[in-house]
Amino acid sequence: MKLLQAKLSQYTAPQEAKAAGIYPYFRAISSEQDPEVVIDGKKVLMFGSNCYTGLVNDPRIKEAAIEATRKYGTGCAGSPFLNGTLDLHKKLEAAIAEYIGKEDVMIYSSGFEVNLGVVSALTGREDYILWDEQDHASIIEGRRLSFSQSLKYKHNDMESLEKQLQKCAPDKIKLIVTDSVFSMEGDVANVKEIVRLAKKYDASVMVDEAHGIGVFGEGGRGVCHHYGVAGDVDLIMGTFSKSFASLGGFIATDKEITNFLRHHSRSYIFTASITPASTAAALKAIEIMKAEPERQEHLWEITNYALDGFRNMGCEIGPTSTPIIPLFIRDNFKTFAITRDLLEEGIFVNPVVSPAVAPHDTLIRFSLMATHSKEQVTTALEKIQKVFKAHGIIS
Ligand SMILES: Cc1ncc(COP(=O)(O)O)c(C=O)c1O
């Protein structure tokens, strides 16, 4: 065996989990992606999707995607920089700029690539990136690619952020980067205080609204809009892979910033544009989010219902107040075993184990969509109670 293969063959954790019958990944869905999906020929309730609007199987969005495929074809075969810009992409950029309320928008081929290509490109050697220790992996990767000085602050801890800001040279650029809703534990960034500190220390702010859009704010515009600070946040990032029921991502910001990024952001320039189908789907999703606030209202109704249900059951759910509900298990093996047992009971949830979180912070992530009925949430609560009791998580 060559050295490379010999070294990697020592990584056997997945095989061990499979042998123990608890491997929880790559479970293939063979149906439409509704609140109820089919896995291995069996119907299960889906509480693992990030499509908070539940639009992923909406016939209007599917039709828009099919129509765009008929008109433009299946791919773009090039970077937006060269041959990969369609008038449809321009239309989507304009629609998002209007929706988010920023001068300009750039579309990347995923949310991951937005964070990678924006965070890495904006600041130079003598500047600073200040980031929350629980920021998404894509922000962390962008920061790793940057030559700037990296200052981590404690999770959503504004004293810690201020201490880091005090370390920065006043005449250098300071970029604060945070998730709006933290993806693992569902808590919300203190964006008002972040903006206040940014003003005090002359810093710039970038907010990742991957889990905020479709959930918070009028028409689902996100946490920054909900708290009235969108105008003071310099860069708002979003993904099309969650509430927009599509694939791709965007950065919404000032023209000076997009002018620079369009010519320097490597994950924008050196990769192909999103497909016509993905573009049309995202466009249609914005239209629906703006026109149908009742979806968002229902999402909040079932979210509050589930939050109360889990608290009354005695589950440890941390400071979440959003449709991302972490159910702390605090043990890798049990987290996997419970995920498997819940699937057998007809409930799909996502396990979150180390290294995504610290080994003592493992959890099951329960996520809601606007298309779940209250009855489906009730069923999930009952099944979770049964399985958690069997594993001694609650009494
Ligand atoms: C907070 C956050 N930012 C960015 C991303 C990346 O988005 P995408 O799926 O479009 O690559 C995710 C997705 O998991 C996320 O949770």
Coordinates of N, CA and C in Angstrom, one line a residue, residues 73-286:
G73 N -31.3 26.0 -21.1 CA -30.5 24.8 -21.0 C -30.2 24.4 -19.6
T74 N -29.4 23.4 -19.4 CA -29.2 22.8 -18.1 C -28.1 23.4 -17.3
G75 N -27.1 24.0 -17.9 CA -26.0 24.5 -17.2 C -25.5 25.8 -17.7
C76 N -24.4 26.4 -17.2 CA -23.9 27.7 -17.7 C -22.5 27.5 -18.3
A77 N -21.8 26.5 -18.0 CA -20.5 26.2 -18.6 C -19.5 27.3 -18.6
G78 N -19.5 28.0 -17.5 CA -18.5 29.0 -17.3 C -18.8 29.9 -16.1
S79 N -17.7 30.7 -15.8 CA -17.8 31.6 -14.7 C -18.7 32.8 -15.0
P80 N -19.3 33.4 -14.0 CA -20.1 34.7 -14.3 C -19.2 35.7 -14.9
F81 N -17.9 35.7 -14.6 CA -16.9 36.6 -15.0 C -16.7 36.6 -16.5
L82 N -16.9 35.4 -17.1 CA -16.7 35.2 -18.6 C -18.0 34.9 -19.3
N83 N -18.2 33.7 -19.7 CA -19.4 33.4 -20.5 C -20.6 33.0 -19.6
G84 N -20.5 32.9 -18.3 CA -21.6 32.3 -17.5 C -22.6 33.3 -16.9
T85 N -22.7 34.5 -17.4 CA -23.8 35.4 -16.9 C -25.0 35.4 -17.9
L86 N -26.1 35.0 -17.3 CA -27.4 35.1 -18.1 C -28.2 36.3 -17.7
D87 N -29.1 36.8 -18.5 CA -29.9 37.9 -18.1 C -30.7 37.5 -16.8
L88 N -31.0 36.2 -16.7 CA -31.7 35.7 -15.6 C -30.9 35.9 -14.2
H89 N -29.6 35.7 -14.3 CA -28.8 35.9 -13.1 C -28.9 37.4 -12.7
K90 N -28.9 38.3 -13.7 CA -29.0 39.7 -13.5 C -30.3 40.1 -12.8
K91 N -31.3 39.4 -13.3 CA -32.7 39.6 -12.7 C -32.7 39.2 -11.3
L92 N -32.1 38.0 -11.0 CA -32.0 37.5 -9.6 C -31.2 38.5 -8.7
E93 N -30.1 39.0 -9.2 CA -29.3 39.9 -8.4 C -30.1 41.2 -8.1
A94 N -30.8 41.7 -9.1 CA -31.6 42.9 -8.8 C -32.7 42.6 -7.8
A95 N -33.4 41.4 -8.0 CA -34.5 41.1 -7.0 C -33.9 41.0 -5.6
I96 N -32.8 40.4 -5.4 CA -32.2 40.3 -4.1 C -31.8 41.7 -3.5
A97 N -31.2 42.5 -4.4 CA -30.7 43.8 -4.0 C -32.0 44.6 -3.4
E98 N -33.1 44.4 -4.1 CA -34.3 45.1 -3.7 C -34.8 44.5 -2.4
Y99 N -34.8 43.2 -2.3 CA -35.4 42.4 -1.2 C -34.6 42.7 0.1
I100 N -33.2 42.7 0.0 CA -32.4 42.9 1.1 C -32.1 44.4 1.4
G101 N -32.3 45.2 0.4 CA -32.1 46.6 0.6 C -30.6 47.0 0.5
K102 N -29.9 46.5 -0.5 CA -28.5 46.9 -0.6 C -28.3 47.3 -2.1
E103 N -27.2 48.1 -2.3 CA -27.0 48.6 -3.7 C -26.7 47.5 -4.7
D104 N -26.0 46.5 -4.3 CA -25.6 45.5 -5.3 C -25.5 44.1 -4.7
V105 N -25.6 43.1 -5.6 CA -25.6 41.7 -5.2 C -24.8 40.9 -6.2
M106 N -24.0 40.0 -5.6 CA -23.3 39.0 -6.5 C -23.8 37.6 -6.1
I107 N -23.9 36.8 -7.1 CA -24.4 35.4 -6.9 C -23.2 34.5 -7.0
Y108 N -23.0 33.6 -6.1 CA -22.0 32.6 -6.1 C -22.6 31.2 -6.2
S109 N -21.8 30.2 -6.5 CA -22.5 28.9 -6.8 C -22.8 28.2 -5.5
S110 N -22.4 28.6 -4.3 CA -23.0 28.1 -3.1 C -22.7 29.1 -2.0
G111 N -23.4 28.9 -0.9 CA -23.2 29.8 0.3 C -21.8 29.7 0.8
F112 N -21.3 28.4 0.8 CA -20.0 28.1 1.3 C -19.0 29.0 0.5
E113 N -19.2 29.0 -0.8 CA -18.3 29.8 -1.7 C -18.4 31.3 -1.5
V114 N -19.5 31.8 -1.0 CA -19.7 33.2 -0.7 C -18.7 33.5 0.4
N115 N -18.9 32.8 1.5 CA -18.1 33.0 2.7 C -16.6 32.8 2.4
L116 N -16.3 31.8 1.7 CA -14.9 31.5 1.4 C -14.3 32.7 0.6
G117 N -15.0 33.1 -0.4 CA -14.5 34.1 -1.4 C -14.6 35.5 -0.9
V118 N -15.5 35.8 0.0 CA -15.7 37.2 0.5 C -14.7 37.4 1.7
V119 N -14.8 36.5 2.7 CA -14.0 36.7 3.9 C -12.5 36.7 3.6
S120 N -12.2 35.9 2.6 CA -10.7 35.8 2.3 C -10.2 37.0 1.6
A121 N -11.1 37.6 0.8 CA -10.6 38.6 -0.1 C -10.6 40.1 0.4
L122 N -11.5 40.4 1.4 CA -11.7 41.8 1.7 C -10.6 42.5 2.4
T123 N -9.9 41.8 3.3 CA -9.0 42.5 4.2 C -7.6 42.1 3.9
G124 N -6.6 43.0 4.2 CA -5.2 42.7 3.9 C -4.4 42.4 5.2
R125 N -3.1 42.3 5.0 CA -2.2 41.8 6.0 C -2.3 42.6 7.3
E126 N -2.5 43.8 7.2 CA -2.4 44.6 8.5 C -3.8 44.8 9.1
D127 N -4.8 44.3 8.4 CA -6.2 44.4 8.9 C -6.6 43.3 9.8
Y128 N -7.8 43.3 10.2 CA -8.3 42.3 11.2 C -9.6 41.7 10.8
I129 N -9.7 40.4 11.1 CA -11.1 39.7 11.0 C -11.4 39.3 12.4
L130 N -12.6 39.7 12.8 CA -13.0 39.4 14.2 C -14.2 38.4 14.0
W131 N -14.1 37.2 14.6 CA -15.2 36.2 14.3 C -15.6 35.5 15.5
D132 N -16.9 35.1 15.5 CA -17.5 34.4 16.6 C -17.0 32.9 16.6
E133 N -16.7 32.4 17.7 CA -16.1 31.0 17.8 C -17.1 30.0 17.2
Q134 N -18.4 30.3 17.1 CA -19.3 29.3 16.6 C -19.7 29.7 15.2
D135 N -19.0 30.5 14.5 CA -19.3 30.8 13.1 C -19.3 29.6 12.2
H136 N -20.0 29.6 11.1 CA -20.1 28.4 10.2 C -18.7 28.1 9.7
A137 N -18.5 26.8 9.3 CA -17.2 26.3 8.8 C -16.8 27.2 7.6
S138 N -17.7 27.6 6.8 CA -17.3 28.3 5.6 C -16.7 29.7 5.9
I139 N -17.1 30.3 7.0 CA -16.5 31.6 7.4 C -15.1 31.3 7.9
I140 N -15.0 30.2 8.7 CA -13.7 29.8 9.2 C -12.7 29.6 8.1
E141 N -13.2 28.9 7.1 CA -12.3 28.6 5.9 C -11.9 29.9 5.2
G142 N -12.8 30.8 5.0 CA -12.5 32.1 4.4 C -11.4 32.8 5.2
R143 N -11.6 32.8 6.5 CA -10.7 33.5 7.4 C -9.3 32.8 7.3
R144 N -9.3 31.5 7.2 CA -8.0 30.8 7.1 C -7.2 31.2 5.8
L145 N -8.0 31.5 4.8 CA -7.3 31.9 3.5 C -6.9 33.3 3.5
S146 N -7.4 34.1 4.4 CA -7.0 35.5 4.5 C -5.6 35.7 5.1
F147 N -5.0 36.8 4.7 CA -3.7 37.1 5.3 C -3.8 38.0 6.5
S148 N -5.1 38.4 6.8 CA -5.3 39.3 7.9 C -5.1 38.7 9.2
Q149 N -5.1 39.6 10.2 CA -4.9 39.1 11.6 C -6.3 38.6 12.1
S150 N -6.2 37.4 12.7 CA -7.5 36.7 13.1 C -7.7 36.9 14.6
L151 N -8.9 37.5 14.9 CA -9.2 37.6 16.4 C -10.6 37.0 16.6
K152 N -10.5 35.8 17.4 CA -11.7 35.1 17.7 C -12.4 35.7 18.9
Y153 N -13.7 35.8 19.0 CA -14.3 36.2 20.2 C -15.3 35.1 20.7
K154 N -15.5 35.1 22.0 CA -16.3 34.1 22.6 C -17.7 34.2 22.1
H155 N -18.4 33.0 22.0 CA -19.7 32.9 21.3 C -20.7 33.9 21.8
N156 N -21.1 34.8 20.9 CA -22.1 35.8 21.1 C -21.9 36.6 22.3
D157 N -20.6 36.8 22.7 CA -20.2 37.5 23.9 C -19.7 38.9 23.6
M158 N -20.5 39.9 23.9 CA -20.1 41.2 23.4 C -19.0 41.8 24.1
E159 N -18.8 41.4 25.4 CA -17.6 41.9 26.1 C -16.3 41.4 25.5
S160 N -16.4 40.1 25.1 CA -15.2 39.5 24.4 C -15.0 40.1 23.1
L161 N -16.0 40.4 22.3 CA -15.8 41.1 21.1 C -15.2 42.5 21.3
E162 N -15.7 43.2 22.3 CA -15.2 44.6 22.5 C -13.7 44.5 22.9
K163 N -13.3 43.5 23.7 CA -11.9 43.4 24.1 C -11.0 43.2 22.9
Q164 N -11.5 42.3 21.9 CA -10.8 42.1 20.7 C -10.7 43.4 19.9
L165 N -11.8 44.1 19.8 CA -11.8 45.4 19.0 C -10.7 46.4 19.6
Q166 N -10.6 46.3 21.0 CA -9.6 47.3 21.6 C -8.2 46.9 21.2
K167 N -8.0 45.7 20.8 CA -6.6 45.3 20.4 C -6.2 45.8 19.1
C168 N -7.2 46.2 18.3 CA -6.9 46.6 16.9 C -6.3 48.0 16.7
A169 N -5.4 48.1 15.7 CA -4.9 49.5 15.4 C -6.1 50.3 14.8
P170 N -6.3 51.5 15.4 CA -7.5 52.2 15.0 C -7.5 52.6 13.5
D171 N -6.4 52.7 12.8 CA -6.4 53.1 11.4 C -6.5 51.9 10.4
K172 N -6.6 50.7 11.0 CA -6.7 49.5 10.1 C -8.1 49.0 10.0
I173 N -8.4 48.3 8.9 CA -9.7 47.8 8.7 C -10.0 46.7 9.7
K174 N -11.3 46.7 10.3 CA -11.7 45.7 11.2 C -13.0 45.1 10.7
L175 N -13.0 43.8 10.3 CA -14.2 43.2 9.8 C -14.8 42.2 10.8
I176 N -16.0 42.5 11.3 CA -16.6 41.5 12.2 C -17.5 40.6 11.4
V177 N -17.4 39.3 11.6 CA -18.2 38.4 10.8 C -18.9 37.4 11.7
T178 N -20.2 37.4 11.5 CA -21.0 36.5 12.4 C -22.2 35.8 11.6
D179 N -22.6 34.6 12.1 CA -23.8 34.0 11.6 C -25.0 34.9 12.3
S180 N -26.1 34.9 11.6 CA -27.2 35.6 12.3 C -28.0 34.6 13.2
V181 N -28.3 33.5 12.7 CA -28.8 32.4 13.5 C -27.7 31.3 13.4
F182 N -27.2 30.9 14.6 CA -26.1 29.9 14.6 C -26.6 28.6 14.2
S183 N -25.9 27.9 13.3 CA -26.5 26.8 12.6 C -26.6 25.5 13.5
M184 N -25.8 25.4 14.5 CA -25.8 24.2 15.3 C -26.8 24.3 16.4
E185 N -26.8 25.5 17.1 CA -27.6 25.5 18.3 C -28.8 26.5 18.2
G186 N -29.0 27.1 17.0 CA -30.2 27.9 16.8 C -30.4 29.2 17.5
D187 N -29.3 29.6 18.2 CA -29.4 30.9 18.9 C -29.1 32.1 18.0
V188 N -29.6 33.3 18.4 CA -29.5 34.4 17.4 C -28.4 35.4 17.9
A189 N -27.6 35.8 16.9 CA -26.5 36.8 17.2 C -27.1 38.1 17.7
N190 N -26.4 38.7 18.6 CA -26.8 40.0 19.2 C -26.4 41.1 18.1
V191 N -27.1 41.2 17.0 CA -26.7 42.0 15.9 C -26.8 43.5 16.3
K192 N -27.7 43.9 17.2 CA -27.8 45.3 17.6 C -26.6 45.8 18.3
E193 N -26.1 44.9 19.2 CA -24.9 45.3 20.0 C -23.6 45.2 19.1
I194 N -23.6 44.3 18.2 CA -22.5 44.2 17.2 C -22.4 45.4 16.4
V195 N -23.5 45.9 15.9 CA -23.5 47.1 15.1 C -23.1 48.3 16.0
R196 N -23.6 48.4 17.3 CA -23.2 49.5 18.1 C -21.7 49.5 18.3
L197 N -21.1 48.3 18.6 CA -19.7 48.2 18.8 C -18.9 48.6 17.5
A198 N -19.4 48.2 16.4 CA -18.8 48.4 15.1 C -18.7 50.0 14.9
K199 N -19.8 50.6 15.3 CA -19.8 52.1 15.1 C -18.7 52.7 16.1
K200 N -18.7 52.2 17.3 CA -17.8 52.8 18.3 C -16.3 52.6 17.9
Y201 N -16.0 51.5 17.3 CA -14.6 51.2 16.9 C -14.3 51.3 15.4
D202 N -15.3 51.9 14.7 CA -15.1 52.1 13.2 C -14.8 50.8 12.5
A203 N -15.6 49.8 12.9 CA -15.4 48.5 12.2 C -16.5 48.2 11.2
S204 N -16.3 47.3 10.3 CA -17.3 46.9 9.3 C -17.9 45.5 9.8
V205 N -19.2 45.3 9.3 CA -19.9 44.1 9.8 C -20.4 43.3 8.6
M206 N -20.1 41.9 8.7 CA -20.7 41.0 7.7 C -21.6 40.0 8.5
V207 N -22.8 39.8 8.0 CA -23.7 38.9 8.7 C -24.1 37.8 7.7
D208 N -24.0 36.5 8.2 CA -24.4 35.3 7.4 C -25.8 35.0 7.8
E209 N -26.8 35.3 6.8 CA -28.2 35.1 7.1 C -28.7 33.7 6.6
A210 N -27.8 32.7 6.4 CA -28.2 31.4 5.9 C -29.4 30.9 6.6
H211 N -29.5 31.0 7.9 CA -30.6 30.5 8.7 C -31.6 31.5 9.2
G212 N -31.3 32.8 8.8 CA -32.2 33.9 9.2 C -33.3 34.2 8.2
I213 N -32.9 34.1 6.9 CA -33.8 34.4 5.8 C -34.9 33.4 5.7
G214 N -36.1 33.9 5.5 CA -37.3 33.0 5.4 C -37.9 32.7 6.8
V215 N -37.1 33.1 7.9 CA -37.6 32.9 9.2 C -37.9 34.2 9.9
F216 N -36.9 35.1 9.9 CA -37.0 36.4 10.6 C -37.3 37.5 9.6
G217 N -37.9 38.6 10.1 CA -38.1 39.9 9.4 C -39.2 39.8 8.4
E218 N -39.7 41.0 8.0 CA -40.8 41.1 7.1 C -40.5 40.4 5.8
G219 N -41.4 39.6 5.3 CA -41.2 38.9 4.0 C -40.0 37.9 4.2
G220 N -39.5 37.6 5.4 CA -38.4 36.6 5.6 C -37.1 37.2 5.3
R221 N -37.0 38.6 5.4 CA -35.7 39.2 5.0 C -34.5 39.0 5.9
G222 N -34.8 38.4 7.1 CA -33.7 38.0 7.9 C -33.6 38.7 9.3
V223 N -32.6 38.3 10.1 CA -32.4 38.8 11.4 C -32.1 40.3 11.4
C224 N -31.2 40.7 10.5 CA -30.8 42.1 10.4 C -32.0 43.1 10.2
H225 N -32.9 42.6 9.3 CA -34.1 43.4 9.1 C -35.0 43.4 10.3
H226 N -35.1 42.2 10.9 CA -36.0 42.0 12.1 C -35.6 43.0 13.2
Y227 N -34.3 43.2 13.4 CA -33.8 44.1 14.4 C -33.5 45.5 14.0
G228 N -33.9 45.8 12.7 CA -33.7 47.1 12.2 C -32.3 47.6 12.0
V229 N -31.4 46.7 11.8 CA -30.0 47.1 11.6 C -29.4 46.8 10.2
A230 N -30.3 46.4 9.3 CA -29.7 46.0 8.0 C -29.0 47.1 7.3
G231 N -29.4 48.3 7.5 CA -28.7 49.5 6.9 C -27.3 49.7 7.5
D232 N -27.1 49.2 8.7 CA -25.8 49.4 9.4 C -24.9 48.2 9.2
V233 N -25.4 47.1 8.6 CA -24.6 46.0 8.4 C -24.0 46.1 6.9
D234 N -22.7 46.1 6.8 CA -22.1 46.4 5.5 C -22.3 45.3 4.5
L235 N -22.3 44.0 4.9 CA -22.4 42.9 4.0 C -23.4 41.9 4.6
I236 N -24.4 41.6 3.8 CA -25.4 40.5 4.2 C -25.2 39.4 3.2
M237 N -24.9 38.2 3.8 CA -24.7 37.0 3.0 C -26.0 36.1 3.2
G238 N -26.3 35.4 2.1 CA -27.4 34.4 2.2 C -27.1 33.2 1.3
T239 N -27.8 32.2 1.5 CA -27.7 31.0 0.7 C -29.1 30.7 0.0
F240 N -29.0 30.1 -1.2 CA -30.3 29.7 -1.8 C -30.6 28.2 -1.5
S241 N -29.7 27.6 -0.7 CA -29.9 26.1 -0.4 C -30.9 25.9 0.7
K242 N -31.4 26.9 1.4 CA -32.2 26.6 2.5 C -33.6 27.2 2.2
S243 N -34.0 28.4 2.7 CA -35.3 28.9 2.5 C -35.7 29.1 1.1
F244 N -34.7 29.4 0.2 CA -35.0 29.7 -1.2 C -35.2 28.4 -2.0
A245 N -35.0 27.2 -1.4 CA -35.4 26.0 -2.1 C -34.6 25.7 -3.3
S246 N -33.3 26.2 -3.4 CA -32.5 26.0 -4.6 C -31.1 25.7 -4.2
L247 N -30.2 26.3 -5.0 CA -28.7 26.1 -4.7 C -28.0 27.3 -5.2
G248 N -27.0 27.7 -4.4 CA -26.3 29.0 -4.7 C -26.2 29.9 -3.5
G249 N -25.6 31.0 -3.6 CA -25.6 31.9 -2.5 C -25.3 33.4 -3.0
F250 N -25.5 34.3 -2.1 CA -25.3 35.7 -2.5 C -24.6 36.6 -1.5
I251 N -24.0 37.7 -1.9 CA -23.5 38.7 -1.0 C -24.2 40.0 -1.5
A252 N -24.8 40.7 -0.5 CA -25.5 41.9 -0.8 C -24.8 43.0 -0.1
T253 N -24.3 44.1 -0.8 CA -23.5 45.1 -0.2 C -23.4 46.3 -1.0
D254 N -22.4 47.2 -0.7 CA -22.2 48.4 -1.4 C -21.5 48.2 -2.7
K255 N -21.6 49.1 -3.7 CA -21.0 48.9 -5.0 C -19.5 48.9 -5.0
E256 N -18.9 49.7 -4.0 CA -17.4 49.7 -3.9 C -16.9 48.3 -3.6
I257 N -17.7 47.6 -2.8 CA -17.3 46.3 -2.3 C -17.5 45.3 -3.4
T258 N -18.6 45.3 -4.1 CA -18.9 44.3 -5.2 C -17.9 44.6 -6.3
N259 N -17.6 45.8 -6.6 CA -16.7 46.1 -7.7 C -15.3 45.4 -7.5
F260 N -14.9 45.5 -6.2 CA -13.6 44.8 -5.9 C -13.8 43.3 -5.9
L261 N -14.8 42.8 -5.3 CA -15.0 41.3 -5.2 C -15.2 40.7 -6.6
R262 N -15.9 41.3 -7.5 CA -16.1 40.8 -8.8 C -14.8 40.5 -9.5
H263 N -13.8 41.2 -9.1 CA -12.5 41.1 -9.8 C -11.4 40.5 -8.9
H264 N -11.7 40.1 -7.7 CA -10.7 39.5 -6.8 C -11.2 38.2 -6.1
S265 N -12.5 38.0 -6.0 CA -12.9 36.9 -5.2 C -12.8 35.6 -6.0
R266 N -11.9 34.7 -5.5 CA -11.5 33.6 -6.4 C -12.6 32.5 -6.5
S267 N -13.4 32.4 -5.4 CA -14.5 31.4 -5.5 C -15.7 31.9 -6.3
Y268 N -15.6 33.2 -6.7 CA -16.6 33.7 -7.7 C -16.1 33.6 -9.1
I269 N -14.8 34.0 -9.3 CA -14.3 34.1 -10.6 C -14.0 32.7 -11.2
F270 N -13.5 31.8 -10.4 CA -12.9 30.5 -10.9 C -13.9 29.4 -10.7
T271 N -15.2 29.6 -10.9 CA -16.1 28.5 -10.8 C -17.4 28.9 -11.6
A272 N -18.1 27.9 -12.1 CA -19.2 28.2 -13.0 C -20.4 28.8 -12.2
S273 N -21.2 29.5 -13.0 CA -22.5 30.1 -12.4 C -23.5 29.1 -12.1
I274 N -24.5 29.5 -11.2 CA -25.5 28.5 -10.9 C -26.4 28.3 -12.1
T275 N -27.1 27.1 -12.1 CA -27.8 26.7 -13.3 C -29.1 27.6 -13.5
P276 N -29.6 27.7 -14.8 CA -30.8 28.4 -15.0 C -31.9 28.0 -14.1
A277 N -32.0 26.7 -13.9 CA -33.1 26.1 -13.0 C -32.9 26.7 -11.6
S278 N -31.7 26.6 -11.0 CA -31.5 27.1 -9.6 C -31.8 28.6 -9.5
T279 N -31.4 29.4 -10.6 CA -31.7 30.8 -10.6 C -33.2 31.1 -10.6
A280 N -33.9 30.5 -11.5 CA -35.3 30.7 -11.6 C -36.0 30.3 -10.3
A281 N -35.6 29.2 -9.7 CA -36.2 28.7 -8.5 C -36.0 29.7 -7.4
A282 N -34.8 30.3 -7.2 CA -34.6 31.3 -6.2 C -35.4 32.6 -6.4
L283 N -35.5 33.0 -7.7 CA -36.4 34.1 -8.0 C -37.8 33.9 -7.6
K284 N -38.3 32.8 -7.9 CA -39.7 32.5 -7.6 C -39.9 32.4 -6.1
A285 N -38.9 31.9 -5.4 CA -39.0 31.7 -3.9 C -39.1 33.1 -3.3
I286 N -38.4 34.1 -3.8 CA -38.5 35.5 -3.2 C -39.9 36.0 -3.4

